[in-house]
XYZ file of C-alpha atoms in Angstrom:
680
model
C 140.805 -95.280 20.760
C 137.281 -94.197 19.747
C 135.890 -91.081 21.416
C 132.856 -91.152 23.672
C 129.594 -90.228 21.908
C 128.455 -86.871 23.293
C 125.735 -84.349 22.500
C 126.450 -80.653 22.502
C 124.162 -77.700 23.102
C 122.305 -75.877 25.860
C 119.155 -77.963 25.422
C 121.045 -81.157 26.229
C 122.694 -79.562 29.262
C 119.290 -78.442 30.604
C 117.917 -81.963 30.153
C 120.868 -83.376 32.035
C 120.390 -80.864 34.857
C 116.724 -81.887 35.187
C 117.624 -85.554 35.255
C 120.294 -85.033 37.893
C 118.057 -82.788 39.966
C 120.337 -79.804 39.661
C 118.934 -76.332 40.016
C 119.468 -73.731 37.334
C 121.080 -70.334 37.834
C 119.326 -67.948 40.183
C 117.075 -65.346 38.558
C 118.385 -61.844 38.014
C 115.148 -60.048 38.841
C 112.282 -60.713 41.235
C 108.831 -59.085 41.035
C 106.857 -58.774 44.260
C 103.138 -58.152 44.121
C 101.022 -56.992 47.045
C 98.306 -59.573 46.473
C 100.305 -62.500 45.096
C 103.414 -64.411 45.951
C 106.754 -63.477 44.447
C 107.276 -64.755 40.914
C 110.750 -65.606 39.677
C 111.666 -65.222 36.034
C 114.854 -65.835 34.144
C 116.629 -63.356 31.912
C 118.065 -65.065 28.867
C 120.035 -63.841 25.895
C 122.495 -60.980 25.915
C 120.643 -58.787 28.424
C 123.055 -56.572 30.299
C 122.897 -54.281 33.263
C 120.546 -51.909 31.416
C 117.827 -54.602 31.073
C 114.429 -53.442 32.378
C 111.862 -56.145 32.973
C 108.109 -55.659 32.914
C 107.123 -58.921 34.501
C 106.868 -62.621 33.834
C 106.923 -63.481 30.139
C 104.213 -66.050 29.485
C 104.320 -68.885 27.008
C 101.512 -69.423 24.565
C 100.043 -72.258 26.621
C 100.177 -70.531 30.009
C 97.089 -69.005 31.461
C 98.859 -66.202 33.379
C 100.222 -65.688 36.842
C 96.831 -65.318 38.430
C 95.178 -68.257 36.627
C 95.270 -70.509 39.640
C 91.594 -71.593 39.376
C 90.508 -74.160 36.828
C 86.837 -73.852 35.926
C 86.645 -76.994 33.862
C 85.839 -77.640 30.218
C 82.569 -77.649 28.353
C 81.161 -81.074 27.556
C 80.595 -82.198 23.983
C 76.828 -81.668 24.349
C 77.393 -78.132 25.631
C 79.779 -77.323 22.790
C 77.237 -78.632 20.278
C 74.490 -76.547 21.891
C 76.471 -73.309 21.640
C 77.521 -74.132 18.092
C 73.817 -74.413 17.188
C 73.200 -71.107 18.953
C 75.897 -69.464 16.850
C 74.502 -70.910 13.633
C 71.016 -69.607 14.412
C 72.346 -66.113 15.260
C 74.559 -66.011 12.158
C 71.703 -67.005 9.897
C 69.317 -64.612 11.659
C 66.767 -67.405 11.711
C 64.128 -65.569 13.777
C 60.556 -64.762 12.923
C 60.612 -61.421 14.745
C 62.666 -59.368 17.170
C 60.617 -60.735 20.056
C 61.456 -64.282 18.965
C 65.166 -63.383 18.943
C 64.964 -61.792 22.422
C 63.278 -64.917 23.817
C 65.986 -67.049 22.257
C 68.802 -64.967 23.787
C 67.062 -65.108 27.147
C 66.920 -68.896 26.944
C 70.669 -68.966 26.151
C 71.373 -66.923 29.279
C 69.303 -69.299 31.412
C 71.214 -72.263 29.981
C 74.548 -70.524 30.614
C 73.855 -69.642 34.267
C 76.819 -70.736 36.394
C 78.981 -71.510 33.322
C 79.828 -67.976 32.236
C 83.551 -68.030 33.054
C 83.940 -71.566 31.659
C 82.162 -70.451 28.481
C 84.342 -67.356 28.121
C 87.482 -69.470 28.514
C 86.555 -71.820 25.668
C 88.435 -71.331 22.407
C 85.447 -71.836 20.135
C 82.489 -70.943 22.379
C 84.015 -67.612 23.475
C 83.400 -66.390 19.912
C 79.794 -67.498 20.183
C 79.464 -65.694 23.519
C 80.668 -62.444 21.907
C 77.845 -62.654 19.364
C 75.335 -63.282 22.156
C 76.667 -60.262 24.098
C 76.084 -58.009 21.070
C 72.371 -58.966 21.101
C 71.849 -58.735 24.867
C 69.624 -56.365 26.767
C 70.942 -54.115 29.564
C 69.643 -56.466 32.255
C 71.291 -59.451 30.580
C 74.557 -57.571 30.266
C 74.370 -56.694 33.958
C 73.925 -60.342 34.976
C 76.883 -61.421 32.807
C 78.959 -58.531 34.180
C 78.285 -59.682 37.736
C 79.352 -63.231 36.829
C 82.586 -61.992 35.254
C 83.413 -59.914 38.349
C 83.772 -63.100 40.391
C 87.224 -63.668 38.878
C 87.879 -60.731 36.594
C 91.641 -60.908 37.156
C 91.641 -64.392 35.628
C 89.462 -63.490 32.646
C 91.282 -60.331 31.510
C 94.569 -62.297 31.383
C 93.011 -65.210 29.531
C 93.616 -65.571 25.808
C 89.945 -65.914 24.975
C 88.224 -64.515 28.050
C 89.882 -61.118 27.551
C 88.046 -60.693 24.235
C 84.717 -61.453 25.900
C 85.506 -58.826 28.557
C 86.258 -56.240 25.871
C 83.013 -56.930 24.055
C 81.057 -56.835 27.331
C 82.586 -53.460 28.320
C 81.862 -51.899 24.937
C 78.236 -53.097 24.843
C 77.511 -52.235 28.474
C 78.918 -48.717 27.972
C 76.096 -47.958 25.595
C 73.519 -48.526 28.367
C 75.414 -47.203 31.356
C 72.949 -44.379 32.021
C 69.908 -46.651 31.814
C 68.381 -48.170 34.947
C 66.442 -51.401 34.323
C 62.773 -51.375 35.325
C 62.145 -52.489 38.871
C 65.693 -51.783 39.994
C 66.020 -50.071 43.367
C 68.750 -47.649 44.362
C 70.454 -50.283 46.510
C 70.831 -52.775 43.680
C 73.953 -52.730 41.550
C 73.767 -50.923 38.216
C 76.076 -50.973 35.238
C 77.754 -47.844 36.582
C 78.608 -49.518 39.864
C 79.765 -52.662 38.043
C 82.206 -50.627 35.946
C 83.524 -48.970 39.097
C 84.030 -52.395 40.692
C 85.899 -53.593 37.612
C 88.138 -50.538 37.727
C 88.802 -51.105 41.408
C 89.775 -54.719 40.774
C 92.198 -53.736 38.001
C 93.693 -50.891 39.978
C 95.364 -53.270 42.447
C 97.633 -54.765 39.766
C 97.500 -52.094 37.067
C 101.286 -51.682 36.964
C 101.782 -55.359 36.057
C 98.799 -55.549 33.711
C 100.075 -52.678 31.525
C 102.473 -55.045 29.772
C 100.417 -58.228 30.115
C 99.847 -59.778 26.723
C 96.045 -59.999 26.854
C 95.034 -57.818 29.823
C 96.558 -54.676 28.290
C 93.863 -54.636 25.595
C 91.080 -54.962 28.142
C 92.569 -52.077 30.186
C 92.546 -49.859 27.109
C 88.876 -50.611 26.521
C 88.005 -49.889 30.143
C 89.932 -46.597 30.084
C 88.112 -45.558 26.913
C 84.738 -46.413 28.417
C 85.446 -44.469 31.594
C 86.716 -41.423 29.670
C 83.454 -40.772 27.859
C 85.134 -40.491 24.465
C 83.411 -42.040 21.410
C 83.750 -45.793 21.184
C 83.497 -45.944 17.388
C 86.056 -43.250 16.565
C 88.688 -44.552 14.149
C 91.669 -43.174 16.058
C 90.364 -44.667 19.330
C 89.722 -48.012 17.654
C 93.318 -48.122 16.423
C 94.668 -47.565 19.917
C 92.306 -50.007 21.625
C 92.118 -52.964 19.244
C 94.932 -55.247 18.205
C 95.746 -55.590 14.514
C 95.401 -59.363 14.852
C 92.028 -59.226 16.644
C 89.335 -61.246 14.950
C 86.415 -59.094 13.859
C 83.157 -60.734 14.881
C 80.295 -59.007 13.130
C 76.536 -59.517 12.979
C 75.068 -59.470 9.514
C 71.594 -58.611 10.698
C 72.495 -55.756 12.990
C 74.467 -52.595 12.252
C 75.526 -50.765 15.356
C 75.173 -46.986 15.265
C 78.405 -45.067 15.058
C 79.048 -41.632 16.508
C 82.073 -39.375 16.719
C 80.698 -37.314 19.585
C 81.712 -37.699 23.211
C 79.450 -39.802 25.391
C 77.813 -38.576 28.598
C 79.224 -40.571 31.504
C 78.754 -40.199 35.260
C 81.258 -38.082 37.165
C 82.394 -41.176 39.028
C 83.747 -42.568 35.737
C 86.153 -39.706 35.243
C 87.395 -40.021 38.798
C 87.897 -43.780 38.346
C 89.786 -43.182 35.099
C 92.134 -40.673 36.804
C 92.691 -43.066 39.672
C 93.626 -45.815 37.229
C 96.086 -43.506 35.505
C 97.687 -42.481 38.791
C 97.937 -46.040 39.979
C 99.501 -47.109 36.688
C 102.435 -44.714 37.023
C 102.657 -44.249 40.778
C 104.938 -47.266 41.295
C 107.069 -46.458 38.214
C 109.800 -43.891 38.120
C 110.728 -41.849 35.047
C 113.241 -44.439 33.809
C 110.790 -47.322 33.853
C 108.007 -45.197 32.368
C 110.247 -44.174 29.501
C 111.165 -47.798 28.924
C 107.422 -48.460 28.720
C 107.280 -45.972 25.806
C 109.235 -48.346 23.582
C 107.604 -51.547 24.858
C 105.418 -53.107 22.125
C 102.627 -54.010 24.554
C 102.918 -51.174 27.077
C 103.235 -48.377 24.520
C 99.589 -48.407 23.361
C 98.377 -48.228 26.959
C 100.731 -45.320 27.654
C 99.503 -43.624 24.491
C 95.876 -43.863 25.641
C 96.689 -42.689 29.166
C 98.544 -39.695 27.785
C 95.841 -38.933 25.225
C 93.027 -39.024 27.766
C 95.063 -36.922 30.174
C 95.871 -34.222 27.624
C 92.341 -34.095 26.176
C 90.642 -33.860 29.560
C 88.358 -30.802 29.553
C 88.422 -30.553 33.348
C 92.196 -29.955 33.359
C 92.251 -26.612 31.542
C 94.188 -24.728 34.211
C 97.529 -26.487 33.731
C 99.418 -29.691 34.374
C 98.346 -30.175 37.980
C 96.586 -33.456 37.244
C 98.792 -34.516 34.314
C 100.764 -37.004 36.308
C 101.701 -39.183 33.294
C 103.065 -36.258 31.291
C 104.854 -34.772 34.313
C 106.560 -38.049 35.127
C 107.331 -38.878 31.491
C 108.754 -35.446 30.702
C 109.766 -33.709 33.961
C 111.346 -30.795 32.095
C 108.440 -29.071 30.408
C 110.609 -26.720 28.343
C 111.849 -29.495 25.992
C 115.428 -28.259 26.091
C 117.503 -30.185 23.518
C 120.270 -30.748 26.070
C 117.962 -32.021 28.808
C 117.050 -35.656 29.371
C 113.478 -35.039 28.245
C 114.654 -33.424 25.023
C 116.995 -36.285 24.229
C 114.261 -38.788 25.131
C 111.685 -37.264 22.736
C 114.309 -36.800 19.973
C 115.188 -40.508 20.158
C 111.564 -41.699 20.191
C 110.820 -40.328 16.700
C 113.052 -43.041 15.196
C 111.608 -45.928 17.232
C 108.840 -48.007 15.645
C 106.811 -47.978 18.881
C 107.978 -44.666 20.349
C 107.036 -42.707 17.220
C 103.349 -43.367 17.995
C 103.824 -41.747 21.395
C 105.410 -38.665 19.784
C 102.445 -38.447 17.414
C 100.163 -38.429 20.468
C 102.188 -35.568 21.941
C 102.033 -33.642 18.658
C 98.272 -34.025 18.350
C 97.140 -33.465 21.934
C 99.728 -31.288 23.692
C 98.445 -27.795 24.610
C 99.421 -25.094 22.165
C 102.118 -23.518 24.289
C 103.775 -26.828 25.144
C 103.598 -28.009 21.515
C 105.305 -24.846 20.276
C 108.177 -25.390 22.701
C 108.586 -29.003 21.661
C 108.369 -28.179 17.941
C 110.745 -25.196 17.922
C 113.312 -26.750 20.234
C 113.389 -30.329 18.970
C 111.647 -30.801 15.622
C 111.643 -27.616 13.521
C 115.239 -27.683 12.298
C 115.090 -31.463 11.710
C 111.792 -31.537 9.797
C 113.532 -32.352 6.480
C 115.448 -35.285 7.981
C 112.323 -36.526 9.724
C 110.359 -36.439 6.454
C 112.796 -38.737 4.641
C 113.048 -41.316 7.447
C 110.818 -44.402 7.166
C 109.549 -44.190 10.761
C 109.934 -40.506 11.590
C 107.967 -39.516 8.467
C 104.725 -40.376 10.288
C 105.645 -37.863 12.980
C 106.347 -35.306 10.248
C 102.881 -35.845 8.758
C 101.298 -35.234 12.191
C 103.373 -32.060 12.508
C 102.113 -30.763 9.148
C 98.532 -31.128 10.418
C 99.251 -29.095 13.561
C 101.575 -26.192 12.604
C 100.546 -22.848 11.168
C 101.272 -21.066 7.897
C 104.792 -19.790 8.709
C 105.995 -23.159 9.957
C 104.486 -24.852 6.907
C 106.462 -22.536 4.665
C 109.623 -23.513 6.521
C 108.694 -27.204 6.268
C 108.076 -26.800 2.503
C 111.527 -25.316 1.981
C 113.128 -28.078 4.076
C 111.291 -30.962 2.369
C 111.730 -29.866 -1.285
C 115.459 -30.793 -1.352
C 114.504 -34.252 -0.080
C 111.958 -34.858 -2.867
C 114.285 -37.019 -5.008
C 114.841 -39.466 -2.150
C 111.138 -39.534 -1.246
C 110.102 -40.211 -4.840
C 112.776 -42.880 -5.265
C 111.615 -44.719 -2.110
C 107.939 -44.148 -3.039
C 107.227 -42.345 0.249
C 104.687 -40.087 -1.374
C 102.421 -39.791 1.678
C 104.733 -37.091 3.082
C 104.568 -35.044 -0.142
C 100.813 -35.523 -0.369
C 100.211 -34.436 3.219
C 102.432 -31.370 2.901
C 100.730 -30.256 -0.338
C 97.253 -30.695 1.231
C 98.164 -28.694 4.337
C 99.891 -25.933 2.333
C 96.863 -25.651 0.087
C 94.422 -25.400 3.024
C 96.639 -22.855 4.837
C 97.221 -20.676 1.773
C 100.966 -21.390 1.481
C 102.551 -20.856 -1.961
C 102.883 -24.201 -3.775
C 104.701 -23.021 -6.885
C 108.139 -24.136 -5.562
C 106.853 -27.715 -5.943
C 106.071 -27.402 -9.625
C 109.523 -27.555 -11.192
C 110.969 -30.323 -8.970
C 107.891 -32.543 -9.462
C 108.037 -32.145 -13.245
C 111.720 -32.988 -13.356
C 111.358 -36.004 -11.057
C 108.594 -37.464 -13.235
C 110.190 -37.121 -16.632
C 109.758 -33.423 -17.442
C 107.554 -34.106 -20.486
C 103.806 -33.590 -20.067
C 102.931 -36.996 -21.482
C 105.319 -38.850 -19.188
C 104.473 -37.134 -15.874
C 101.284 -39.103 -15.196
C 102.690 -42.385 -16.571
C 105.733 -42.248 -14.305
C 103.728 -41.078 -11.299
C 101.324 -44.006 -11.689
C 104.163 -46.340 -12.783
C 102.056 -47.331 -15.766
C 103.856 -49.948 -17.809
C 103.571 -49.887 -21.615
C 101.234 -52.587 -22.917
C 102.653 -54.527 -25.835
C 99.832 -57.073 -25.864
C 96.119 -57.086 -25.326
C 96.424 -58.853 -21.995
C 95.293 -55.737 -20.142
C 92.183 -55.484 -22.251
C 91.403 -59.193 -22.192
C 88.546 -60.177 -19.965
C 87.231 -56.759 -19.018
C 84.808 -58.286 -16.571
C 87.066 -61.263 -15.777
C 89.684 -61.725 -13.148
C 92.612 -61.841 -15.553
C 92.069 -58.434 -17.140
C 91.333 -56.660 -13.838
C 94.217 -58.288 -12.006
C 96.782 -57.391 -14.692
C 95.595 -53.788 -14.767
C 95.867 -53.431 -11.029
C 99.461 -54.600 -11.069
C 100.539 -51.817 -13.413
C 99.333 -48.818 -11.373
C 100.810 -47.503 -8.116
C 98.300 -46.549 -5.398
C 100.502 -43.913 -3.762
C 101.124 -42.250 -7.096
C 97.388 -42.169 -7.787
C 96.715 -40.519 -4.423
C 99.426 -37.928 -5.090
C 97.967 -37.165 -8.526
C 94.502 -36.685 -7.003
C 95.915 -34.330 -4.382
C 97.693 -32.270 -7.011
C 94.499 -32.034 -9.083
C 92.643 -30.559 -6.100
C 95.194 -27.717 -5.677
C 94.722 -24.718 -7.933
C 98.436 -23.894 -8.330
C 99.699 -27.365 -9.219
C 96.687 -28.921 -10.969
C 98.049 -27.942 -14.383
C 100.786 -30.567 -14.052
C 98.344 -33.473 -14.155
C 95.808 -31.743 -16.416
C 98.352 -31.236 -19.180
C 99.515 -34.830 -18.800
C 95.941 -36.132 -19.115
C 95.370 -34.133 -22.280
C 98.612 -35.515 -23.759
C 97.584 -39.162 -23.332
C 96.477 -41.264 -26.273
C 93.017 -42.826 -26.484
C 94.381 -46.303 -25.743
C 96.156 -45.033 -22.600
C 93.030 -43.237 -21.453
C 91.044 -46.439 -21.922
C 93.533 -48.336 -19.739
C 93.487 -45.626 -17.083
C 89.684 -45.467 -17.030
C 89.323 -49.252 -16.691
C 91.734 -49.532 -13.796
C 90.367 -49.313 -10.237
C 93.228 -47.139 -8.987
C 93.917 -44.820 -11.924
C 90.245 -44.196 -12.770
C 90.043 -42.174 -9.540
C 92.472 -39.680 -11.061
C 90.182 -39.165 -14.072
C 87.111 -38.823 -11.831
C 88.785 -36.120 -9.708
C 89.967 -34.298 -12.851
C 86.400 -34.244 -14.176
C 84.579 -33.282 -10.980
C 86.866 -31.079 -8.885
C 86.017 -27.364 -8.718
C 89.614 -26.467 -9.532
C 89.360 -27.831 -13.088
C 88.459 -24.986 -15.465
C 85.723 -25.346 -18.074
C 88.227 -25.094 -20.906
C 90.125 -28.152 -19.595
C 86.934 -30.222 -19.272
C 85.874 -29.369 -22.828
C 89.201 -30.740 -24.070
C 89.174 -33.855 -21.886
C 85.561 -35.018 -22.323
C 85.737 -35.655 -26.122
C 88.499 -38.243 -25.476
C 85.778 -40.540 -24.074
C 83.313 -40.313 -26.985
C 84.670 -43.375 -28.718
C 84.647 -45.507 -25.585
C 81.571 -44.390 -23.614
C 79.604 -47.611 -24.165
C 82.664 -49.732 -23.433
C 83.395 -47.907 -20.168
C 79.730 -47.935 -19.091
C 79.744 -51.737 -18.723
C 83.088 -51.831 -16.878
C 83.295 -51.926 -13.064
C 85.760 -48.989 -12.901
C 84.956 -47.235 -16.161
C 81.287 -46.878 -15.223
C 82.282 -44.402 -12.479
C 84.107 -42.319 -15.089
C 80.943 -42.211 -17.228
C 78.960 -41.141 -14.163
C 81.466 -38.338 -13.558
C 80.929 -37.086 -17.144
C 77.414 -35.931 -16.168
C 78.711 -33.218 -13.804
C 81.802 -32.597 -15.957
C 79.570 -31.480 -18.873
C 77.612 -28.919 -16.848
C 77.494 -25.757 -18.906
C 78.250 -27.698 -22.103
C 74.852 -29.076 -22.976
C 75.811 -30.187 -26.480
C 78.496 -32.506 -25.036
C 76.071 -33.994 -22.485
C 73.505 -34.572 -25.223
C 76.051 -36.306 -27.428
C 77.063 -38.708 -24.652
C 73.405 -39.497 -23.939
C 72.927 -40.248 -27.628
C 75.875 -42.640 -27.564
C 74.428 -44.393 -24.547
C 71.045 -44.703 -26.264
C 72.643 -46.296 -29.328
C 74.105 -49.020 -27.046
C 70.986 -49.450 -24.870
C 70.828 -53.211 -25.082
C 74.494 -53.590 -24.177
C 74.015 -51.388 -21.116
C 70.843 -53.139 -20.001
C 72.585 -56.533 -20.121
C 75.258 -55.331 -17.670
C 74.871 -54.549 -13.980
C 77.218 -51.550 -14.250
C 75.538 -50.441 -17.452
C 72.157 -50.375 -15.813
C 73.579 -48.181 -13.057
C 74.939 -45.735 -15.649
C 71.588 -45.788 -17.485
C 69.817 -44.873 -14.278
C 72.307 -42.172 -13.227
C 72.065 -40.521 -16.612
C 68.259 -40.725 -16.408
C 68.076 -42.238 -19.873
C 64.416 -43.295 -19.515
C 63.432 -39.632 -19.421
C 65.793 -38.952 -22.341
C 63.795 -41.464 -24.446
C 60.238 -40.724 -23.231
C 60.211 -37.222 -21.686
C 62.816 -35.390 -23.684
C 61.862 -31.910 -22.484
C 62.147 -32.910 -18.829
C 65.560 -34.504 -19.426
C 66.905 -31.441 -21.256
C 65.651 -29.186 -18.466
C 67.428 -31.298 -15.851
C 70.564 -31.447 -17.992
C 70.653 -27.674 -18.226
C 70.116 -27.341 -14.451
C 66.781 -25.555 -14.713
C 65.134 -27.628 -11.978
C 68.106 -27.135 -9.779
C 67.872 -23.384 -10.126
C 64.119 -23.419 -9.352
C 64.794 -25.458 -6.229
C 67.508 -23.006 -5.200
C 65.127 -20.137 -5.725
C 62.547 -21.790 -3.461
C 65.148 -22.500 -0.817
C 66.454 -18.922 -0.891
C 62.950 -17.456 -0.612
C 62.529 -15.515 2.672
C 60.481 -17.299 5.319
C 57.330 -15.605 6.550
C 56.716 -14.821 10.192
C 53.763 -16.094 12.173
C 52.042 -12.712 12.014
C 52.377 -12.572 8.243
C 50.910 -16.077 7.885
C 48.010 -15.170 10.194
C 47.292 -12.058 8.109
C 47.266 -14.111 4.926
C 44.815 -16.572 6.463
C 42.603 -13.696 7.605
C 42.631 -12.129 4.126
C 41.690 -15.484 2.576
C 38.744 -15.846 4.969
C 37.550 -12.334 4.189
C 37.815 -13.022 0.446
C 35.770 -16.218 0.834
C 33.060 -14.380 2.859
C 32.860 -11.647 0.246
C 32.584 -14.238 -2.497
C 29.747 -16.047 -0.660
C 27.976 -12.748 -0.145
C 28.148 -11.898 -3.834
C 26.791 -15.349 -4.740
C 23.884 -14.958 -2.303
C 22.995 -11.521 -3.666
C 23.152 -12.821 -7.200
C 20.814 -15.686 -6.276
C 18.256 -13.382 -4.646
C 18.283 -11.061 -7.614
C 17.771 -13.933 -10.000
C 14.719 -15.244 -8.114
C 13.232 -11.795 -7.849
């Protein structure tokens, strides 16, 4: 008898349950918010009793838990209007700055009442970000007030959250400015930021792990803290790696690494946000947040701002995040805090939090953490793929004695690091040891052995330079084929390690001897490659390189000076030869003569013209004496003599002026007497 046709699988069972009106299994967790109704969510997979939830997981097409209001969609005419606005801004099609300001003002008038709908649009939200970057403080204030009507909705929206971030960053630059005609009772940007912080504070615990709102919270925390908005480390914590960079070709925003002056109310609001974020979470949940991919960056920023707060210099009284995250401040290896930090260094997300602790913990607390948890494991940390980043941060923080211990612990791990090409650890340790005055000679023998032992093979193996049996590498020097093939034969990490070694006095001989042992063809390949040419430039220009080494290296380029001068990478090597031949005037003069012989070839090339200008070849041809004086550094010495001349005081200058006046009067008197005598 034939069997009944059946479908297997959980998807089919769920479809049958929906058709029959059956209810699914009850949820395992329930989140209750003070301002919203309870939200049920299902736990799927192999989650056990140790599962810790951070809220409702949204699908890509959901607008968030609080997105209960629908503001409508832009019409086709409106979308076309804002597309034209974007095209005009991108092309910078304005007669003057006043014309651009009038245009932006007209866009704001057209957008009145449609701000939230505009920010929620997939395409037009990008256009709005460009408009925000060109807005005046009063325009930013009006848009800020419109966003505050339903800020909870916008910060959780896929596109509106980016508009909020851009608005916060731009408004922060004008927070201390009061628009003309504004009374004390009217709202200012300062009060608007405080209102935004108050709105977020109500649901900060849930928003920490919200997919889009977490980025907006980071931006707001950074604005309230007063730290620089353009700092690279802050930008890495705030912005997502996938965030689209919307730039303006006609406007370059000023960057600054100094702290901003913010009102005292901002710091209080930032502390209140931090307390509210962790007040409802116990230590277990907060530690689970440390390994959460979305919550970890927010926790990093909270901890960083808390530890770098200048007002909290007395102790950990206000460090609520640190105190709750690590209750035991002694970092005992057997305590829960010690085990927690020790485990974080091997977690892809948690390692970033440990780096924050290493960089910003007070000196006494850092020494406890380092000596109790990390010092004896520094060698194992250095060879681990994830923990090696923590090791690099440790090298930047510890002193001379601890660096010596780290050097001795890492040297036995050098073979594994070189084999896996994790050269950033070696490079960082060598740089820190050199700056701290730690002996680097123990590195010399292992590095030579790991890279072949022979002087000629050290640099080739470090750069992973493949032998060239054909002329493919040299084919198309200005074309894509030649450049692309050359790039594929040189390792970037090896090049950076070689440059670091060249800058250290004790180890520089390893790379210098290898450079001198290279053939002319190999030197040509190295000089024409974008990555390896940096090694030659550093060897020629660093102060560590002795004059004797430069006099042996420079002649290797005589036969290829004109060829390198018209190459995109080799031209930088020729530029470096100018400073490399200081003190060896006959070598500089010979290179200039070679460039003059190939003048037409250089003038026909963009890179060649740059080399011609940098070597000041027009003076070499027309004002030879002036060129030779500059090549010998005579002008430079005269300028130094003028700069080192003692400055005269005001009294001395007044006396000189008085003496000049007296001399002029005496001269006029002598002329008058001579005239009278002549007429008599």
